[in-house]
Short mmCIF file of C-alpha atoms in Angstrom, two decimals:
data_model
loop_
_atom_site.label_atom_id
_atom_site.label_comp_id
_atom_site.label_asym_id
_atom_site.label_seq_id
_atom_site.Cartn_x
_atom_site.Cartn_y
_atom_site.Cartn_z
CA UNK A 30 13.17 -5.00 22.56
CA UNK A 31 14.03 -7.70 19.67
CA UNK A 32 11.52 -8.48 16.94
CA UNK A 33 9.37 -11.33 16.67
CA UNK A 34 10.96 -13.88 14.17
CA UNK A 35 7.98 -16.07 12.77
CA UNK A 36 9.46 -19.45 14.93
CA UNK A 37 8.46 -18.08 18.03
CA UNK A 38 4.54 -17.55 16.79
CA UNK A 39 2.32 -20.43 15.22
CA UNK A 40 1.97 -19.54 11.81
CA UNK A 41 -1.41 -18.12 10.33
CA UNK A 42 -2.62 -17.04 13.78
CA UNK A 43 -1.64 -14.76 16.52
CA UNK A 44 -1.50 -15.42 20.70
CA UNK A 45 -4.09 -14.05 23.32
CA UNK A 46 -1.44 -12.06 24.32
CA UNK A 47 -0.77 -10.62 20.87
CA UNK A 48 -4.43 -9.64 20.28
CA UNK A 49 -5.36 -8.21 23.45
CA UNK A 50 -2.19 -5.97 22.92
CA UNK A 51 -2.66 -5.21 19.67
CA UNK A 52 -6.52 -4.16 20.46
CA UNK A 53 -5.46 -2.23 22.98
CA UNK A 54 -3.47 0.01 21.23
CA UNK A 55 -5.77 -0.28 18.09
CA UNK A 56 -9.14 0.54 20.05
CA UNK A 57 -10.38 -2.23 18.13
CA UNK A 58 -11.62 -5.56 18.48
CA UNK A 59 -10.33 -8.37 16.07
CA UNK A 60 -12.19 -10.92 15.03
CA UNK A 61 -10.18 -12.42 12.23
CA UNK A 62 -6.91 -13.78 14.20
CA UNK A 63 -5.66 -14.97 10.16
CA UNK A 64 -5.80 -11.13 8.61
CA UNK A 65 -4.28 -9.68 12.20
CA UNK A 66 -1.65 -12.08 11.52
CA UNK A 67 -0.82 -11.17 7.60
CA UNK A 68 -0.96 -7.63 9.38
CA UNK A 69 1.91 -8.42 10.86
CA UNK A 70 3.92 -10.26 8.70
CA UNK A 71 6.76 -8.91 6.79
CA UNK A 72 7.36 -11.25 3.48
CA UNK A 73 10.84 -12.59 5.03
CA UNK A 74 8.49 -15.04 7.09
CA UNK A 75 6.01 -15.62 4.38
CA UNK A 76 7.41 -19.42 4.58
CA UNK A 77 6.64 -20.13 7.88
CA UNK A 78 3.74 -18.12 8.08
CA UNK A 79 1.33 -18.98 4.47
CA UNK A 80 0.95 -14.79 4.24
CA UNK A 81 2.24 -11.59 4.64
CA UNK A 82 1.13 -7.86 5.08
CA UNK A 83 1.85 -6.48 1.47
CA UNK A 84 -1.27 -6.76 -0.46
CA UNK A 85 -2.73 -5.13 3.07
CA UNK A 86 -0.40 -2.86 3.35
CA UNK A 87 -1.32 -1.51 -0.10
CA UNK A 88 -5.30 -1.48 1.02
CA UNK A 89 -4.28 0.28 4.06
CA UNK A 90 -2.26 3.49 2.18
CA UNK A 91 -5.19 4.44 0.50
CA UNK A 92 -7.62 3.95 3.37
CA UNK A 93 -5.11 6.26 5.50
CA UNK A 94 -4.88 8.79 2.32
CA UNK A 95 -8.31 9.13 2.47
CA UNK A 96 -8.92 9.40 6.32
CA UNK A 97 -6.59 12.21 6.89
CA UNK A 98 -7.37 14.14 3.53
CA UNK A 99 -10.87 14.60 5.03
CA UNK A 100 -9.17 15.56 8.66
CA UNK A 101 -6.89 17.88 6.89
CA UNK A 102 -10.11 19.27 4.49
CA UNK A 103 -12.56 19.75 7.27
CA UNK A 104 -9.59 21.39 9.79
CA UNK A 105 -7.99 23.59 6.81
CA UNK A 106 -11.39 25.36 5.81
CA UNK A 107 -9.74 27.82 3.25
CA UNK A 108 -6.30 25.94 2.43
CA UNK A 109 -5.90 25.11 -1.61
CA UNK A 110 -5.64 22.11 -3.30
CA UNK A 111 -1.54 22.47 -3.34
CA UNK A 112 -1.53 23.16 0.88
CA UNK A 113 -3.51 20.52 1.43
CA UNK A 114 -1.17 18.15 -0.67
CA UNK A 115 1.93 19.25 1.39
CA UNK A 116 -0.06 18.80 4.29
CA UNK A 117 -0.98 15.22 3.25
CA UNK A 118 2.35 14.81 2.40
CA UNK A 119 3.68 15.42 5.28
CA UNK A 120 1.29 13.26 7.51
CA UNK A 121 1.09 10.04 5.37
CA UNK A 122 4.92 9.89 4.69
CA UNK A 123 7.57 6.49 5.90
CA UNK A 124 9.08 9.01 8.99
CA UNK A 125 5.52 9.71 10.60
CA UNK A 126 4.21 6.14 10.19
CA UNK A 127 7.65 4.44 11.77
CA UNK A 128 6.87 7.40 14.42
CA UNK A 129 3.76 6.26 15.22
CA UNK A 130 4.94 2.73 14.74
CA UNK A 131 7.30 3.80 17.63
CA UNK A 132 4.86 5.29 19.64
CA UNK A 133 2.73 1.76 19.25
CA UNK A 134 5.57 -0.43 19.81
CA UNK A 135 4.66 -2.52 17.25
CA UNK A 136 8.12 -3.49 16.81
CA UNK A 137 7.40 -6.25 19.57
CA UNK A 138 4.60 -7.79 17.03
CA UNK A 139 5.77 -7.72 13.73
CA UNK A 140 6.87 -11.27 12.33
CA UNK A 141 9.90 -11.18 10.29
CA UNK A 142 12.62 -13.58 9.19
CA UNK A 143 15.61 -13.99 10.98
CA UNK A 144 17.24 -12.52 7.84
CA UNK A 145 16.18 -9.12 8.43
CA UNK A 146 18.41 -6.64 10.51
CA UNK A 147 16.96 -5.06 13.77
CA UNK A 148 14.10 -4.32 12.62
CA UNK A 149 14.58 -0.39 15.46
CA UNK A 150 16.87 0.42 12.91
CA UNK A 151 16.84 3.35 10.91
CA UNK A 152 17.35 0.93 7.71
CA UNK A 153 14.09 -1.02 8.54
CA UNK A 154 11.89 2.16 9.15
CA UNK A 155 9.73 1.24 5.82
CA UNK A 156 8.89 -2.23 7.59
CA UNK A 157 7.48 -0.24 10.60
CA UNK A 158 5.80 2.32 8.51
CA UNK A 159 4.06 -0.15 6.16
CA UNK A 160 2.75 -2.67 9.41
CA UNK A 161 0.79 0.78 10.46
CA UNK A 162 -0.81 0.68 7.28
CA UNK A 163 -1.58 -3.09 6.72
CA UNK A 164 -3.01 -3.09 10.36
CA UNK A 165 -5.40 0.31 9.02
CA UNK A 166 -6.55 -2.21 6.34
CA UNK A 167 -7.41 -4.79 8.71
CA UNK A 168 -9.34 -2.51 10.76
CA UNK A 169 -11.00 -0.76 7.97
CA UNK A 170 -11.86 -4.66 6.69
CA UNK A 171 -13.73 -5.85 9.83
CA UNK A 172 -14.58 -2.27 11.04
CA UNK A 173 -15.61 -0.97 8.26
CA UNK A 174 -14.39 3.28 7.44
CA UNK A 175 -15.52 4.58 10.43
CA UNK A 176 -13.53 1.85 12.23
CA UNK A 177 -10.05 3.36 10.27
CA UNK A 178 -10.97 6.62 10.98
CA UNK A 179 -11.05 6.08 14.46
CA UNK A 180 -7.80 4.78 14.42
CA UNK A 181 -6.55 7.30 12.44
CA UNK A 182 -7.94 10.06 14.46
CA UNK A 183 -6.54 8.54 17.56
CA UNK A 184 -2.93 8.54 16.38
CA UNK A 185 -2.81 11.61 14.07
CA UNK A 186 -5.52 14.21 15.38
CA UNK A 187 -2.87 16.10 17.59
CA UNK A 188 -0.27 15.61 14.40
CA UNK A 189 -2.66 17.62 12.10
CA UNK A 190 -3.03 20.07 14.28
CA UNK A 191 0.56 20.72 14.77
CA UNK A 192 1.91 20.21 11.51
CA UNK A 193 2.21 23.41 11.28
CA UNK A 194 0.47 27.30 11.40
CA UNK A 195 -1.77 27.50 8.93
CA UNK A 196 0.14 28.63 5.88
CA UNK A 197 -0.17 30.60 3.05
CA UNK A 198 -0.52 29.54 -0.47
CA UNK A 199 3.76 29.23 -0.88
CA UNK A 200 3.33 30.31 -4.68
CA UNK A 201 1.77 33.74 -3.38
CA UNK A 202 4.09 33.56 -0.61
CA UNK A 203 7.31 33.25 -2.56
CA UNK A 204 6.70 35.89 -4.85
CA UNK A 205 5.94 38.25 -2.65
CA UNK A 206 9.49 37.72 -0.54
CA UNK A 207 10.90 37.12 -3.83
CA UNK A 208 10.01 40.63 -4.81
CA UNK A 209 11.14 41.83 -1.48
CA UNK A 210 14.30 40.52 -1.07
CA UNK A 211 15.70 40.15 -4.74
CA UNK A 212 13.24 42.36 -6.25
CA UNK A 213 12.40 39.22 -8.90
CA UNK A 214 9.32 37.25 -9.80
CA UNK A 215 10.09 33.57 -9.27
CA UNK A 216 10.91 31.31 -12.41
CA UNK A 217 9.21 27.88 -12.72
CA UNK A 218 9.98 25.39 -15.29
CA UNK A 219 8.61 21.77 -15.63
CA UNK A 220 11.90 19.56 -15.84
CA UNK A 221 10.29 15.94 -15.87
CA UNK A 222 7.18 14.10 -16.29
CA UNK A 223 6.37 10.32 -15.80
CA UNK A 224 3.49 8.18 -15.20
CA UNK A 225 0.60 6.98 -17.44
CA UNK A 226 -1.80 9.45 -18.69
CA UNK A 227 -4.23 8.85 -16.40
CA UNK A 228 -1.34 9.55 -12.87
CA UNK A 229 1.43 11.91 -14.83
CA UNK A 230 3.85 12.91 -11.94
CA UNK A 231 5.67 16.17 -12.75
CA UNK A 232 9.04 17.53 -11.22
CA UNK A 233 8.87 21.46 -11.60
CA UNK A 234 12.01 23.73 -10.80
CA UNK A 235 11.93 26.50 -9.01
CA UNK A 236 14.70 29.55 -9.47
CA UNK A 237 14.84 32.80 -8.00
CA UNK A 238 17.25 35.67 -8.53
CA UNK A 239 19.09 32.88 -10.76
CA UNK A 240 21.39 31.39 -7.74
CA UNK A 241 18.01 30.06 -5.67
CA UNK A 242 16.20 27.39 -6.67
CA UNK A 243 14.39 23.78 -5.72
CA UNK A 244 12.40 21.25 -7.21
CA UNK A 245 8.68 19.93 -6.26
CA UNK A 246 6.87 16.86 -7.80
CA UNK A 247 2.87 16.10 -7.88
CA UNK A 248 0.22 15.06 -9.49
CA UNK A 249 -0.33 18.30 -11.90
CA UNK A 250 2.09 21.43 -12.45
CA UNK A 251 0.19 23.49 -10.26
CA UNK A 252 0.59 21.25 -7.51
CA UNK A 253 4.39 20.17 -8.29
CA UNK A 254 4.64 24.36 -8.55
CA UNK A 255 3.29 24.61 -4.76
CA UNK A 256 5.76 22.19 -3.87
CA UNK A 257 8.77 23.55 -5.12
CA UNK A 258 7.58 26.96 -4.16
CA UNK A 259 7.49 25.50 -0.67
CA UNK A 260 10.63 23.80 -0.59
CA UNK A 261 12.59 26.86 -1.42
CA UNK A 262 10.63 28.50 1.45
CA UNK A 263 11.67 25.72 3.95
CA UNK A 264 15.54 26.37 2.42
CA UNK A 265 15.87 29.55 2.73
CA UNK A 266 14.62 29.66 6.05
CA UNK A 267 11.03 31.97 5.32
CA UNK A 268 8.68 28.18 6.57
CA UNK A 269 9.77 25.89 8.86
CA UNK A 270 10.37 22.64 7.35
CA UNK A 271 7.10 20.38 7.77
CA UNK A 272 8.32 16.75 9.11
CA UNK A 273 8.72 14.57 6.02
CA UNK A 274 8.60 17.06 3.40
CA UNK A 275 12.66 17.44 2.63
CA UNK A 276 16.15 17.04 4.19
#
């Protein structure tokens, strides 16, 4: 199926059709036609339409942040901070959203200009990914949080509970096949930082036995540690690579 350019909708609004579609697959009623319609609107037909879904979009990541950091927190009882961030990670990411995005086909809804390629492209996957999120800000807006988390449970319950076995811490974990295998302790080294004060992002490297190594970014060392610690896991074939979290 083709997108929707924004000529074949009236602008600022969306059909019957439309919202009984889109509620259907939301769970939701809408009551705001205007905001459903921004939902849905990628910039390229901000002209025709008077909006589009970024500054939703933006609302919507942190609402979905939140939603399945307290899924992951009440399912993974005794995981650390730097597990649960991979976890997060690797529910939240573009691939999972466009997934779901799929699995909605909200390709058939989204209004973009006739500029943009095919929007079931592999190129355009950030479009799909980001509607998902604007339309989890216009739920959370007229539904309030338990509205988004109903949403969010209904499309990534079954995820979080296969993302993967539970897993150990990987620092813990890496040493100890580090020791095994190359009888080494694993190296880490913080090779960047960047961000204000108040949200530094680090990039930490990894190396074991000198000829192994990877790099993992977050919000602290620790955390960037974990992730690096976990990547090299995933490389070297110990974890199996969590959807979303490397190549």
């Amino acid at each position: 199926m083709t997108m929707v350019t924004a000529k074949q909708q009236k602008p600022e609004t969306v059909s019957d059709q439309t919202l009984a579609s889109i509620e259907a697959l939301t769970g939701h009623l809408f009551n705001d036609r205007k905001r459903l319609a921004r939902a849905l609107t990628h910039a390229s037909a901000r002209s025709s339409t008077g909006a589009d879904y970024e500054r939703l979009e933006f609302l919507g990541d942190r609402v979905l942040g939140l939603c399945v950091a307290e899924m992951l927190f009440a399912q993974y009882r005794d995981a650390n901070e730097g597990e649960l961030s991979v976890r997060l990670n690797a529910l939240v990411n573009a691939d999972v959203l466009a997934e779901i995005a799929e699995e909605m086909s909200l390709v058939d809804f989204i209004r973009a200009g006739e500029d943009v390629a095919d929007l079931t492209s592999a190129r355009q996957k950030n479009v799909r990914a980001d509607v998902v999120e604007s339309l989890i800000a216009a739920i959370y807006l007229e539904n309030g949080l338990q509205g988004a988390k109903h949403f969010v449970n209904r499309y990534w319950e079954e995820r979080i509970l296969r993302v993967a076995e539970a897993r150990r811490d990987s620092k813990t974990e890496l040493q100890e096949w580090s020791h095994k295998n190359h009888r080494c302790t694993p190296s880490y080294s913080v090779v960047d930082r960047s961000g204000p004060d108040h949200e530094p992002v680090f990039v930490v490297k990894v190396v074991v036995a000198d000829k192994l190594f990877a790099n993992g970014t977050g919000p602290s060392k620790r955390v960037a540690e974990q992730d690096a610690a976990r990547e090299l896991l995933e490389d070297v074939g110990v974890w199996e690579r969590l959807p979303g979290t490397g190549s």
